[in-house]
């Protein structure tokens, strides 16, 4: 009996080893490839995966057959020739085994990224119920990347492409869906949307840590995290002790977000989201990115002037597609309205966002200073946000003739105690909203004390600003507040971009951590 038991154990071990050998030989693909996926049209396409080292792999798609050999690390990659929009097609990947992806479309692929306002579901958006009921468009495909925060680079994630349906769109990004829907209906081609947004995320979490470490401007930020990391064990013990003490005394314990372990794997730690969320998708063919983030970095708005462009540049470098389109949503109006002009971290963050358009090519900003809500950092009107982003893409990427950029400040001239402002991107002239009088302008003299100003449209692209309290004006600001009262629009219905003509020191200038 003992010998028989040994024989059975040996047979079981042999079977397990054989199964392991087979598993290692299997060609495997990351989740970004799957049934119902959308591939980017008119672009050389990377297709990659893993196999036994040295294994020959072939990829067949739309009349093409490309071959590769797995490297010593088991990784392989082929590059498909560009394909025009269409489908459904089949992709077959073969090595010692074969994988077939069905119902593959070719069209336009966009990443929907950022924090909670991009993550905000269609189900919780205004008229979400109506949109969900009508969401039966098989030419829109969706995939979401789970929230994994880690310092360890990830090569895959758990997720799958889904065909647009009421069930699929309800939890999906509202902004992303409205953006993609507008593109699909306008262009008449398949659209794929990759949602990787993470609520509350800081910009530095989306950037490789080594990129931040190579720039002295982020030394303080990284040093603060190094302190937390070095003190992790002690902080974790203190947290657990506090929980036990509170439990024994029948009192509320520390909050879950105070758990040092949660902070280490959270959405603020530099590099965390890049490694755990973005990295597994890098290289997949895309047209561009839409982005809605900034609230978590408002306290370091001056730093964001460099950090945000660094993030975009890094993504572009790693993707290897050149300067793909990157469009973002400027922060909405939020928090209490202030009775007098003053400083604002949120206004400085909006300024940093706007400045990025001059720093990098193929970038654009959807201004939504009119869509926010005083008491809710998550405004429910996601349809207009998505459509304003879609205007950028339709005009800049697809040649559709629609107004897309909000009026932006260009220059100022001082005449007889008044300031005349000139603007760019005024489609059809100005149109004050709701009331004929312009609101939202403030003016200051050399003393840098701002007061509310009177303003009027004096030309197709000009606004005159003045105040009897400031006989010798030096600077003008517009919509410069957390939640400004302002009403200047272009005739196309796009709100003017908040701005200031001065460069006087701001409240976040010295904040670096």
Coordinates of N, CA and C in Angstrom, one line a residue, residues 211-439:
X211 N 11.2 59.2 -13.5 CA 11.1 60.4 -14.2 C 11.0 61.6 -13.2
X212 N 10.3 61.4 -12.1 CA 10.2 62.4 -11.0 C 11.6 62.6 -10.3
X213 N 12.2 61.5 -10.1 CA 13.5 61.5 -9.4 C 14.6 62.2 -10.2
X214 N 14.4 62.2 -11.5 CA 15.4 62.8 -12.3 C 15.3 64.3 -12.4
X215 N 14.3 64.9 -11.8 CA 14.0 66.3 -11.9 C 14.0 66.9 -10.5
X216 N 14.9 67.9 -10.2 CA 15.0 68.5 -8.9 C 13.8 69.2 -8.4
X217 N 12.9 69.5 -9.3 CA 11.6 70.2 -9.0 C 10.7 69.3 -8.1
X218 N 11.0 68.0 -8.1 CA 10.1 67.1 -7.4 C 10.8 66.5 -6.2
X219 N 12.0 67.0 -5.9 CA 12.8 66.4 -4.8 C 12.0 66.5 -3.4
X220 N 11.3 67.6 -3.1 CA 10.6 67.7 -1.9 C 9.4 66.7 -1.9
X221 N 8.7 66.6 -3.0 CA 7.6 65.7 -3.1 C 8.1 64.3 -2.8
X222 N 9.1 63.8 -3.4 CA 9.6 62.5 -3.3 C 10.2 62.3 -1.9
X223 N 10.8 63.3 -1.3 CA 11.4 63.2 0.0 C 10.3 63.0 1.1
X224 N 9.1 63.6 0.9 CA 8.0 63.5 1.8 C 7.5 62.0 1.7
X225 N 7.5 61.4 0.5 CA 7.1 60.0 0.4 C 8.1 59.1 1.0
X226 N 9.4 59.4 0.8 CA 10.4 58.6 1.4 C 10.3 58.5 2.9
X227 N 9.9 59.6 3.5 CA 9.7 59.6 5.0 C 8.6 58.7 5.4
X228 N 7.5 58.7 4.6 CA 6.4 57.8 4.9 C 6.8 56.4 4.7
X229 N 7.5 56.1 3.6 CA 7.9 54.7 3.3 C 8.9 54.2 4.4
X230 N 9.8 55.0 4.8 CA 10.8 54.6 5.8 C 10.1 54.3 7.2
X231 N 9.0 55.1 7.4 CA 8.3 55.0 8.7 C 7.1 54.1 8.6
X232 N 7.0 53.3 7.5 CA 5.8 52.5 7.3 C 5.5 51.5 8.4
X233 N 6.5 50.7 8.8 CA 6.3 49.6 9.8 C 5.8 50.2 11.1
X234 N 6.4 51.3 11.5 CA 6.0 51.9 12.8 C 4.6 52.5 12.7
X235 N 4.3 53.1 11.5 CA 3.0 53.7 11.4 C 1.9 52.6 11.3
X236 N 2.2 51.5 10.7 CA 1.3 50.4 10.5 C 1.0 49.8 11.9
X237 N 2.0 49.7 12.7 CA 1.8 49.1 14.1 C 0.9 50.1 14.9
X238 N 1.2 51.4 14.8 CA 0.5 52.4 15.6 C -1.0 52.4 15.1
X239 N -1.2 52.2 13.8 CA -2.6 52.1 13.3 C -3.3 50.9 13.9
X240 N -2.7 49.8 13.8 CA -3.3 48.5 14.3 C -3.6 48.6 15.8
X241 N -2.6 49.2 16.6 CA -2.8 49.4 18.0 C -4.0 50.3 18.3
X242 N -4.1 51.4 17.5 CA -5.2 52.3 17.7 C -6.6 51.6 17.4
X243 N -6.6 50.7 16.5 CA -7.8 50.0 16.2 C -8.2 49.1 17.3
X244 N -7.2 48.4 17.9 CA -7.5 47.5 19.0 C -7.9 48.2 20.2
X245 N -7.3 49.3 20.5 CA -7.6 50.2 21.7 C -9.1 50.7 21.5
X246 N -9.4 51.2 20.4 CA -10.7 51.7 20.1 C -11.8 50.6 20.3
X247 N -11.5 49.4 19.8 CA -12.4 48.3 19.9 C -12.6 47.9 21.3
X248 N -11.5 47.8 22.1 CA -11.7 47.5 23.5 C -12.4 48.5 24.3
X249 N -12.3 49.7 23.9 CA -13.0 50.8 24.6 C -14.4 51.1 24.1
X250 N -14.8 50.4 23.0 CA -16.1 50.6 22.4 C -16.2 52.0 21.7
X251 N -15.1 52.4 21.2 CA -15.1 53.7 20.5 C -14.8 53.6 19.0
X252 N -15.1 54.6 18.2 CA -14.8 54.5 16.8 C -13.3 54.5 16.6
X253 N -12.8 53.6 15.7 CA -11.4 53.5 15.5 C -10.9 54.5 14.4
X254 N -9.7 54.4 14.1 CA -9.2 55.3 13.0 C -9.8 54.9 11.7
X255 N -9.9 55.9 10.8 CA -10.6 55.7 9.5 C -9.8 54.8 8.6
X256 N -10.4 54.1 7.7 CA -9.7 53.2 6.7 C -8.7 54.0 5.9
X257 N -9.0 55.2 5.5 CA -8.0 56.0 4.7 C -6.8 56.4 5.5
X258 N -6.8 56.2 6.8 CA -5.6 56.5 7.6 C -4.7 55.3 7.7
X259 N -5.1 54.2 7.2 CA -4.3 53.0 7.2 C -3.0 53.2 6.3
X260 N -1.9 53.1 6.9 CA -0.6 53.3 6.1 C -0.5 52.3 4.9
X261 N -1.1 51.1 5.1 CA -1.0 50.2 3.9 C -1.9 50.7 2.8
X262 N -3.0 51.3 3.1 CA -3.9 51.8 2.0 C -3.2 53.0 1.3
X263 N -2.4 53.8 2.1 CA -1.7 54.9 1.5 C -0.6 54.4 0.6
X264 N 0.1 53.3 1.0 CA 1.2 52.8 0.1 C 0.7 52.2 -1.2
X265 N -0.5 51.7 -1.2 CA -1.1 51.2 -2.5 C -2.1 52.1 -3.1
X266 N -2.1 53.4 -2.6 CA -3.2 54.3 -3.0 C -2.9 55.1 -4.2
X267 N -3.7 56.1 -4.4 CA -3.7 56.9 -5.7 C -2.9 58.2 -5.6
X268 N -2.2 58.4 -4.5 CA -1.3 59.6 -4.4 C 0.2 59.2 -4.5
X269 N 0.5 58.0 -4.2 CA 1.9 57.7 -4.1 C 2.5 57.8 -5.5
X270 N 3.6 58.5 -5.7 CA 4.2 58.7 -7.0 C 4.5 57.3 -7.7
X271 N 4.1 57.2 -9.0 CA 4.3 56.0 -9.7 C 3.3 54.9 -9.6
X272 N 2.5 55.0 -8.5 CA 1.6 53.9 -8.2 C 0.6 53.6 -9.4
X273 N -0.1 54.6 -9.9 CA -1.1 54.3 -10.9 C -0.4 54.1 -12.3
X274 N 0.7 54.7 -12.5 CA 1.4 54.4 -13.7 C 1.8 52.9 -13.8
X275 N 2.3 52.4 -12.7 CA 2.7 51.0 -12.7 C 1.5 50.0 -12.7
X276 N 0.5 50.3 -12.0 CA -0.6 49.4 -11.8 C -1.7 49.5 -12.8
X277 N -1.9 50.6 -13.4 CA -3.0 50.9 -14.3 C -2.7 51.2 -15.7
X278 N -1.8 52.2 -15.9 CA -1.5 52.6 -17.2 C -0.5 51.7 -18.0
X279 N 0.5 51.2 -17.3 CA 1.6 50.5 -17.9 C 1.1 49.3 -18.7
X280 N 0.1 48.5 -18.2 CA -0.4 47.3 -19.0 C -1.0 47.7 -20.4
X281 N -1.3 49.0 -20.6 CA -2.0 49.4 -21.8 C -1.1 50.1 -22.8
X282 N 0.1 50.5 -22.3 CA 1.0 51.3 -23.1 C 1.5 50.4 -24.3
X283 N 1.4 51.0 -25.5 CA 1.7 50.4 -26.7 C 0.6 50.0 -27.5
X284 N -0.6 49.8 -26.9 CA -1.8 49.5 -27.7 C -2.2 50.7 -28.5
X285 N -2.5 50.5 -29.8 CA -2.7 51.6 -30.7 C -3.9 52.5 -30.3
X286 N -3.7 53.8 -30.2 CA -4.7 54.7 -29.8 C -4.6 56.0 -30.7
X287 N -5.7 56.7 -30.7 CA -5.8 58.0 -31.4 C -5.3 59.1 -30.4
X288 N -5.8 59.0 -29.1 CA -5.4 60.0 -28.2 C -6.0 59.7 -26.8
X289 N -5.9 60.7 -26.0 CA -6.3 60.6 -24.6 C -7.2 61.8 -24.2
X290 N -8.3 61.5 -23.5 CA -9.0 62.6 -22.8 C -8.8 62.5 -21.3
X291 N -8.7 63.6 -20.6 CA -8.2 63.6 -19.3 C -9.0 64.6 -18.4
X292 N -9.4 64.2 -17.2 CA -10.1 65.1 -16.3 C -9.5 64.9 -14.9
X293 N -8.6 65.8 -14.6 CA -7.9 65.6 -13.3 C -7.3 67.0 -12.9
X294 N -7.0 67.2 -11.7 CA -6.4 68.5 -11.3 C -6.8 68.9 -9.9
X295 N -8.0 68.4 -9.4 CA -8.5 68.8 -8.1 C -7.5 68.4 -7.0
X296 N -6.9 67.2 -7.1 CA -6.0 66.8 -6.1 C -4.6 67.5 -6.1
X297 N -4.3 68.2 -7.1 CA -3.1 68.9 -7.2 C -3.3 70.4 -7.1
X298 N -4.5 70.9 -6.8 CA -4.7 72.3 -6.8 C -3.9 73.1 -5.7
X299 N -3.6 72.4 -4.6 CA -2.7 73.0 -3.6 C -1.3 73.2 -4.1
X300 N -0.9 72.6 -5.2 CA 0.4 72.7 -5.7 C 0.3 73.1 -7.2
X301 N -0.5 74.1 -7.5 CA -0.8 74.5 -8.8 C 0.4 74.9 -9.6
X302 N 1.3 75.7 -9.0 CA 2.5 76.1 -9.7 C 3.4 74.9 -10.1
X303 N 3.4 73.9 -9.3 CA 4.2 72.7 -9.6 C 3.5 72.0 -10.8
X304 N 2.2 72.1 -10.9 CA 1.4 71.4 -11.9 C 1.8 72.0 -13.3
X305 N 2.3 73.2 -13.3 CA 2.7 73.8 -14.6 C 3.8 72.9 -15.3
X306 N 4.6 72.3 -14.5 CA 5.6 71.4 -15.1 C 5.3 70.0 -15.0
X307 N 4.6 69.6 -13.9 CA 4.2 68.2 -13.7 C 3.3 67.6 -14.8
X308 N 2.3 68.4 -15.1 CA 1.3 67.9 -16.1 C 1.9 67.8 -17.4
X309 N 2.7 68.7 -18.0 CA 3.3 68.5 -19.2 C 4.3 67.3 -19.2
X310 N 5.0 67.1 -18.0 CA 5.9 66.0 -17.9 C 5.2 64.7 -18.0
X311 N 4.0 64.6 -17.4 CA 3.2 63.4 -17.5 C 2.8 63.1 -19.0
X312 N 2.3 64.1 -19.7 CA 1.9 64.0 -21.1 C 3.1 63.5 -21.9
X313 N 4.2 64.2 -21.8 CA 5.4 63.9 -22.6 C 5.9 62.5 -22.3
X314 N 5.8 62.1 -21.1 CA 6.3 60.7 -20.7 C 5.4 59.7 -21.3
X315 N 4.1 59.9 -21.3 CA 3.2 58.9 -21.9 C 3.5 58.8 -23.4
X316 N 3.7 60.0 -24.0 CA 3.9 60.0 -25.5 C 5.2 59.3 -25.8
X317 N 6.2 59.5 -25.0 CA 7.5 58.8 -25.3 C 7.4 57.3 -25.2
X318 N 6.7 56.9 -24.1 CA 6.6 55.4 -23.9 C 5.7 54.8 -24.9
X319 N 4.7 55.5 -25.4 CA 3.7 54.9 -26.3 C 4.4 54.7 -27.7
X320 N 5.3 55.6 -28.0 CA 6.0 55.5 -29.3 C 5.2 55.8 -30.5
X321 N 4.2 56.6 -30.3 CA 3.3 57.0 -31.4 C 3.5 58.5 -31.8
X322 N 4.5 59.1 -31.3 CA 4.7 60.5 -31.5 C 3.7 61.3 -30.6
X323 N 3.4 62.6 -31.0 CA 2.6 63.5 -30.2 C 1.2 63.2 -30.4
X324 N 0.7 62.1 -29.9 CA -0.8 61.9 -30.1 C -1.6 62.9 -29.3
X325 N -2.8 63.1 -29.7 CA -3.7 64.1 -29.2 C -4.0 63.9 -27.7
X326 N -4.0 64.9 -26.9 CA -4.2 64.9 -25.5 C -5.1 66.1 -25.1
X327 N -6.3 65.8 -24.8 CA -7.3 66.9 -24.5 C -7.8 66.7 -23.0
X328 N -7.9 67.8 -22.3 CA -8.3 67.7 -20.9 C -9.4 68.7 -20.6
X329 N -10.0 68.4 -19.5 CA -11.1 69.3 -19.0 C -10.5 70.2 -17.9
X330 N -10.7 71.5 -18.1 CA -10.3 72.4 -17.1 C -11.2 72.3 -15.9
X331 N -10.7 72.6 -14.7 CA -11.5 72.4 -13.5 C -12.8 73.3 -13.5
X332 N -13.8 72.7 -13.1 CA -15.1 73.3 -13.1 C -15.2 74.3 -11.9
X333 N -16.2 75.1 -11.8 CA -16.5 76.0 -10.7 C -16.9 75.2 -9.5
X334 N -16.5 75.5 -8.3 CA -16.8 74.7 -7.1 C -16.5 75.5 -5.9
X335 N -17.2 75.2 -4.8 CA -17.1 75.8 -3.5 C -17.9 77.1 -3.5
X336 N -17.8 77.8 -2.4 CA -18.7 78.9 -2.2 C -18.2 80.1 -3.0
X337 N -19.2 80.9 -3.5 CA -18.9 82.1 -4.2 C -18.4 83.2 -3.2
X338 N -17.3 83.9 -3.6 CA -16.7 84.9 -2.7 C -17.3 86.3 -3.1
X339 N -17.6 87.1 -2.1 CA -18.2 88.4 -2.4 C -17.2 89.4 -3.0
X340 N -15.9 89.2 -2.8 CA -14.9 90.1 -3.3 C -13.8 89.3 -4.1
X341 N -13.1 90.0 -5.0 CA -12.0 89.3 -5.7 C -10.9 88.9 -4.7
X342 N -10.2 87.8 -5.1 CA -9.2 87.3 -4.2 C -8.4 86.2 -4.8
X343 N -7.4 85.7 -4.1 CA -6.6 84.6 -4.6 C -7.4 83.3 -4.6
X344 N -6.9 82.3 -5.4 CA -7.6 81.0 -5.5 C -6.6 80.0 -6.0
X345 N -6.4 78.9 -5.2 CA -5.6 77.8 -5.7 C -6.2 77.1 -6.9
X346 N -7.6 77.0 -6.9 CA -8.2 76.4 -8.1 C -8.0 77.3 -9.3
X347 N -8.0 78.6 -9.2 CA -7.8 79.4 -10.4 C -6.4 79.2 -10.9
X348 N -5.4 79.1 -9.9 CA -4.0 78.9 -10.4 C -3.8 77.5 -11.0
X349 N -4.6 76.5 -10.6 CA -4.5 75.2 -11.3 C -5.1 75.3 -12.7
X350 N -6.2 76.0 -12.8 CA -6.8 76.2 -14.2 C -5.8 76.9 -15.1
X351 N -5.1 77.9 -14.5 CA -4.1 78.6 -15.3 C -3.0 77.7 -15.7
X352 N -2.5 76.8 -14.8 CA -1.5 75.8 -15.2 C -2.0 74.9 -16.3
X353 N -3.2 74.5 -16.3 CA -3.8 73.7 -17.3 C -3.8 74.4 -18.7
X354 N -4.2 75.7 -18.6 CA -4.3 76.5 -19.9 C -2.9 76.6 -20.5
X355 N -1.9 76.9 -19.6 CA -0.5 77.1 -20.1 C 0.1 75.9 -20.8
X356 N -0.5 74.7 -20.5 CA 0.1 73.5 -21.1 C -0.2 73.5 -22.6
X357 N -1.2 74.2 -23.1 CA -1.4 74.2 -24.5 C -0.3 74.9 -25.3
X358 N 0.4 75.8 -24.6 CA 1.5 76.5 -25.2 C 2.8 75.7 -25.1
X359 N 2.8 74.8 -24.1 CA 4.0 74.0 -23.8 C 4.1 72.8 -24.8
X360 N 3.0 72.2 -25.1 CA 3.0 71.0 -25.9 C 2.1 71.0 -27.1
X361 N 2.5 70.4 -28.2 CA 1.6 70.4 -29.4 C 0.5 69.4 -29.2
X362 N -0.5 69.5 -30.1 CA -1.6 68.6 -30.1 C -2.3 68.4 -28.7
X363 N -2.5 69.5 -28.1 CA -3.2 69.5 -26.8 C -4.3 70.5 -26.8
X364 N -5.3 70.3 -26.0 CA -6.4 71.2 -26.0 C -7.2 71.1 -24.7
X365 N -8.0 72.1 -24.4 CA -8.7 72.3 -23.1 C -10.1 72.6 -23.3
X366 N -11.0 71.7 -22.7 CA -12.4 72.0 -22.6 C -12.7 72.8 -21.4
X367 N -13.2 74.0 -21.6 CA -13.5 74.9 -20.4 C -14.9 74.6 -20.0
X368 N -15.1 74.4 -18.6 CA -16.4 74.1 -18.1 C -16.6 74.9 -16.8
X369 N -16.2 76.2 -16.9 CA -16.4 77.1 -15.7 C -17.8 77.4 -15.5
X370 N -18.7 76.9 -16.3 CA -20.1 77.2 -16.2 C -20.9 75.9 -15.8
X371 N -20.2 74.8 -15.6 CA -20.9 73.5 -15.4 C -20.8 73.0 -14.0
X372 N -20.0 73.6 -13.2 CA -19.8 73.0 -11.8 C -21.0 73.3 -10.9
X373 N -20.9 72.7 -9.7 CA -21.9 72.9 -8.7 C -21.2 73.3 -7.4
X374 N -21.8 74.3 -6.7 CA -21.3 74.8 -5.5 C -20.9 73.8 -4.4
X375 N -21.9 72.9 -4.2 CA -21.8 71.9 -3.1 C -21.3 70.5 -3.5
X376 N -21.0 70.4 -4.8 CA -20.6 69.0 -5.2 C -19.4 69.1 -6.2
X377 N -18.3 68.4 -5.8 CA -17.1 68.4 -6.6 C -17.3 67.6 -7.8
X378 N -18.4 66.9 -7.9 CA -18.8 66.0 -9.0 C -20.0 66.5 -9.7
X379 N -19.9 67.5 -10.6 CA -21.1 68.0 -11.3 C -21.7 66.9 -12.1
X380 N -23.0 66.8 -12.2 CA -23.6 65.7 -12.8 C -23.8 65.9 -14.3
X381 N -23.6 67.1 -14.8 CA -23.7 67.4 -16.3 C -22.5 66.9 -17.0
X382 N -22.5 65.6 -17.3 CA -21.3 65.0 -18.0 C -21.5 65.1 -19.5
X383 N -22.7 65.3 -20.0 CA -22.9 65.3 -21.4 C -22.2 66.5 -22.1
X384 N -22.4 67.7 -21.5 CA -21.7 68.9 -22.1 C -20.2 68.8 -22.0
X385 N -19.7 68.1 -20.9 CA -18.3 68.0 -20.8 C -17.7 67.1 -21.9
X386 N -18.4 65.9 -22.1 CA -18.0 65.0 -23.2 C -18.1 65.7 -24.5
X387 N -19.1 66.5 -24.8 CA -19.3 67.1 -26.1 C -18.2 68.2 -26.3
X388 N -17.9 68.9 -25.3 CA -16.8 69.9 -25.5 C -15.5 69.3 -25.8
X389 N -15.2 68.1 -25.2 CA -14.0 67.4 -25.5 C -14.1 66.9 -27.0
X390 N -15.3 66.4 -27.3 CA -15.5 65.9 -28.7 C -15.3 66.9 -29.7
X391 N -15.6 68.2 -29.4 CA -15.4 69.3 -30.4 C -13.9 69.4 -30.7
X392 N -13.0 69.3 -29.7 CA -11.6 69.3 -30.0 C -11.2 68.2 -30.9
X393 N -11.6 67.0 -30.6 CA -11.2 65.8 -31.4 C -11.7 65.9 -32.8
X394 N -13.0 66.3 -32.9 CA -13.6 66.3 -34.3 C -13.0 67.4 -35.1
X395 N -12.7 68.5 -34.6 CA -12.1 69.6 -35.3 C -10.6 69.4 -35.6
X396 N -9.8 68.9 -34.6 CA -8.4 68.8 -34.7 C -7.9 67.5 -35.3
X397 N -8.6 66.4 -35.1 CA -8.2 65.1 -35.5 C -8.9 64.6 -36.7
X398 N -10.1 65.1 -36.9 CA -11.0 64.5 -38.0 C -11.4 65.5 -39.0
X399 N -11.0 66.8 -38.9 CA -11.3 67.8 -39.9 C -12.8 68.2 -40.0
X400 N -13.5 68.0 -38.9 CA -14.9 68.4 -38.9 C -15.0 69.9 -38.6
X401 N -15.7 70.7 -39.4 CA -15.7 72.1 -39.2 C -16.7 72.5 -38.1
X402 N -16.2 72.6 -36.8 CA -17.1 73.0 -35.7 C -16.2 73.9 -34.8
X403 N -16.8 74.9 -34.2 CA -16.0 75.6 -33.2 C -15.6 74.7 -32.0
X404 N -14.4 74.9 -31.5 CA -13.9 73.9 -30.5 C -13.2 74.5 -29.4
X405 N -12.6 75.7 -29.5 CA -11.8 76.3 -28.5 C -12.5 77.5 -27.9
X406 N -12.5 77.5 -26.6 CA -13.0 78.7 -25.9 C -12.2 79.9 -26.1
X407 N -12.9 81.1 -26.1 CA -12.1 82.4 -26.2 C -11.0 82.4 -25.2
X408 N -9.8 82.8 -25.6 CA -8.6 82.9 -24.7 C -8.0 84.3 -24.8
X409 N -7.6 84.8 -23.7 CA -6.9 86.1 -23.6 C -5.7 86.1 -24.4
X410 N -5.5 87.3 -25.2 CA -4.4 87.4 -26.1 C -3.5 88.6 -25.7
X411 N -4.1 89.8 -25.5 CA -3.3 91.0 -25.2 C -4.2 92.0 -24.5
X412 N -3.5 93.1 -24.0 CA -4.2 94.2 -23.3 C -3.5 95.5 -23.7
X413 N -4.4 96.5 -23.7 CA -3.9 97.9 -24.0 C -4.6 98.8 -23.0
X414 N -3.9 99.8 -22.5 CA -4.4 100.7 -21.5 C -4.7 102.1 -22.2
X415 N -5.9 102.6 -22.0 CA -6.3 103.8 -22.6 C -7.2 104.6 -21.6
X416 N -6.7 105.8 -21.2 CA -7.5 106.7 -20.4 C -8.2 106.0 -19.2
X417 N -7.4 105.3 -18.5 CA -7.9 104.6 -17.3 C -8.7 103.4 -17.5
X418 N -8.8 102.9 -18.8 CA -9.5 101.7 -19.1 C -8.5 100.7 -19.7
X419 N -8.9 99.4 -19.7 CA -8.1 98.4 -20.3 C -8.9 97.7 -21.4
X420 N -8.4 97.6 -22.6 CA -9.0 96.9 -23.7 C -8.3 95.6 -23.9
X421 N -9.1 94.5 -23.7 CA -8.6 93.1 -23.8 C -8.9 92.6 -25.2
X422 N -7.9 91.9 -25.8 CA -8.1 91.2 -27.1 C -8.0 89.7 -26.9
X423 N -8.9 89.0 -27.6 CA -9.0 87.6 -27.4 C -8.8 86.8 -28.7
X424 N -8.3 85.6 -28.6 CA -8.3 84.7 -29.7 C -9.5 83.7 -29.6
X425 N -9.8 83.0 -30.7 CA -10.8 82.0 -30.7 C -12.2 82.4 -30.4
X426 N -12.6 83.6 -30.9 CA -13.9 84.1 -30.6 C -14.8 83.7 -31.8
X427 N -15.4 82.6 -31.8 CA -16.2 82.1 -33.0 C -17.5 82.9 -33.1
X428 N -17.5 83.8 -34.0 CA -18.8 84.6 -34.2 C -19.0 85.7 -33.3
X429 N -17.9 86.1 -32.6 CA -18.1 87.2 -31.6 C -18.5 86.8 -30.2
X430 N -18.7 87.8 -29.4 CA -19.0 87.5 -28.0 C -20.5 87.5 -27.7
X431 N -20.9 86.7 -26.7 CA -22.3 86.7 -26.3 C -22.4 86.6 -24.8
X432 N -22.7 87.7 -24.1 CA -22.9 87.6 -22.7 C -24.1 86.7 -22.4
X433 N -24.0 85.8 -21.4 CA -25.1 84.9 -21.1 C -26.0 85.4 -20.0
X434 N -27.3 85.2 -20.2 CA -28.3 85.4 -19.2 C -28.7 86.9 -19.0
X435 N -27.7 87.7 -18.8 CA -28.0 89.2 -18.6 C -27.0 89.9 -19.5
X436 N -27.4 91.1 -20.0 CA -26.6 91.9 -20.9 C -25.3 92.3 -20.4
X437 N -25.2 92.6 -19.0 CA -24.0 93.1 -18.4 C -23.0 92.0 -18.2
X438 N -21.7 92.3 -18.5 CA -20.7 91.3 -18.3 C -20.3 91.2 -16.8
X439 N -20.1 90.0 -16.4 CA -19.7 89.8 -15.0 C -18.4 88.9 -14.9

